Amino acid sequence: LALEYDRPGEPITMYITSRGGKVHAGLGIIDVMRFISSPVRTVCIGHCESMGAVILAAGEQGQRFALPHARMMIHEPVGASGLRQSAEEIRLRAEQLQKTRDVLCDVLVECTGKER
């Protein structure tokens, strides 16, 4: 946001090295990337895993890059381990995981123009 404020509309380069993280935090980053008027160029340095790879894909079309030794990886959303929940809580969590997966797939389809 600070870069957008200083130079509205000027390209911003986001260098990413990430083991992933919380899906909703990553979706918040993508929301900001879409909200600002500046195009966001994304560059993978090292590794972009999980949500980091989705953020990489959300960069401006034609402006997504990876250095020669960079590594990208996406996996299915996973729930908490150690199932000490009722069957109903597990069912609800499974529904939430499916919804989260659908949102991530929708973001990737929109950003890359690829089919599901």
Coordinates of C-alpha atoms in Angstrom, one line a residue:
L1 CA 0.0 0.0 0.0
A2 CA 2.9 2.4 0.7
L3 CA 4.3 1.8 -2.8
E4 CA 0.9 2.4 -4.3
Y5 CA 0.6 5.6 -2.3
D6 CA 4.0 6.9 -3.3
R7 CA 3.7 6.1 -7.0
P8 CA 0.1 5.3 -8.0
G9 CA -0.1 3.1 -11.1
E10 CA 3.6 2.4 -11.2
P11 CA 4.6 -1.3 -11.4
I12 CA 5.4 -3.0 -8.1
T13 CA 7.7 -6.0 -7.9
M14 CA 7.0 -8.6 -5.2
Y15 CA 9.9 -11.0 -4.5
I16 CA 8.5 -14.1 -2.9
T17 CA 10.2 -16.9 -1.0
S18 CA 7.6 -18.7 1.2
R19 CA 6.8 -22.0 2.7
G20 CA 3.2 -21.0 2.6
G21 CA 1.1 -20.1 5.5
K22 CA -2.5 -19.3 6.4
V23 CA -4.9 -19.4 3.4
H24 CA -7.0 -16.4 4.5
A25 CA -3.9 -14.3 5.2
G26 CA -2.7 -15.1 1.6
L27 CA -6.1 -14.3 0.2
G28 CA -5.8 -10.9 2.0
I29 CA -2.6 -10.3 0.1
I30 CA -4.2 -11.2 -3.2
D31 CA -7.1 -8.9 -2.4
V32 CA -4.7 -6.0 -1.9
M33 CA -2.9 -6.9 -5.1
R34 CA -6.2 -6.6 -7.0
F35 CA -7.4 -3.5 -5.1
I36 CA -4.4 -1.2 -6.0
S37 CA -4.1 0.4 -9.4
S38 CA -0.4 -0.6 -9.7
P39 CA 0.4 -3.8 -11.6
V40 CA 2.1 -6.3 -9.3
R41 CA 5.0 -8.3 -10.9
T42 CA 5.7 -11.5 -8.9
V43 CA 9.1 -13.2 -8.8
C44 CA 9.8 -16.5 -7.1
I45 CA 13.2 -16.6 -5.4
G46 CA 14.1 -19.9 -3.7
H47 CA 10.7 -21.5 -3.2
C48 CA 7.1 -20.6 -3.3
E49 CA 5.1 -23.3 -1.6
S50 CA 1.4 -23.6 -0.8
M51 CA -0.2 -20.2 -0.4
G52 CA 3.1 -18.6 -1.6
A53 CA 2.7 -20.3 -5.0
V54 CA -0.9 -19.0 -5.2
I55 CA 0.3 -15.5 -4.5
L56 CA 2.9 -15.9 -7.2
A57 CA 0.2 -16.9 -9.7
A58 CA -1.8 -13.8 -8.7
G59 CA 0.8 -11.5 -10.2
E60 CA 0.0 -9.5 -13.3
Q61 CA -0.4 -11.6 -16.4
G62 CA 2.8 -11.8 -18.3
Q63 CA 4.7 -10.5 -15.2
R64 CA 5.1 -13.7 -13.2
F65 CA 8.7 -15.0 -13.0
A66 CA 10.8 -17.6 -11.3
L67 CA 14.6 -17.6 -11.0
P68 CA 16.3 -20.6 -12.5
H69 CA 16.7 -22.6 -9.3
A70 CA 13.3 -21.6 -7.8
R71 CA 10.8 -24.3 -6.8
M72 CA 7.0 -24.0 -6.7
M73 CA 4.6 -26.4 -5.0
I74 CA 0.9 -26.4 -4.4
H75 CA -1.0 -29.0 -2.3
E76 CA -4.5 -29.7 -1.1
P77 CA -5.6 -27.6 1.9
V78 CA -5.2 -29.7 5.1
G79 CA -7.0 -29.6 8.4
A80 CA -5.6 -29.9 11.9
S81 CA -4.0 -33.2 13.0
G82 CA -5.0 -35.2 16.0
L83 CA -8.7 -35.7 15.4
R84 CA -10.3 -35.3 18.8
Q85 CA -13.6 -34.0 17.5
S86 CA -17.1 -35.3 17.1
A87 CA -18.2 -36.7 13.7
E88 CA -20.2 -33.6 13.2
E89 CA -17.3 -31.3 13.8
I90 CA -15.2 -33.4 11.4
R91 CA -17.9 -33.2 8.8
L92 CA -18.1 -29.4 9.2
R93 CA -14.3 -29.0 9.0
A94 CA -14.3 -31.2 5.8
E95 CA -16.9 -28.8 4.3
Q96 CA -14.8 -25.8 5.2
L97 CA -11.7 -27.4 3.6
Q98 CA -13.6 -28.1 0.4
K99 CA -14.9 -24.5 0.3
T100 CA -11.3 -23.3 0.9
R101 CA -10.0 -25.5 -1.9
D102 CA -12.7 -24.2 -4.2
V103 CA -11.7 -20.6 -3.5
L104 CA -8.1 -21.4 -4.2
C105 CA -8.9 -23.1 -7.4
D106 CA -11.1 -20.2 -8.5
V107 CA -8.2 -17.8 -7.8
L108 CA -5.8 -19.9 -9.8
V109 CA -8.3 -20.3 -12.7
E110 CA -8.9 -16.5 -12.8
C111 CA -5.2 -15.6 -12.5
T112 CA -3.8 -18.2 -15.0
G113 CA -6.7 -18.5 -17.5
K114 CA -6.4 -22.3 -17.1
E115 CA -9.4 -24.7 -16.6
R116 CA -10.1 -26.5 -13.3

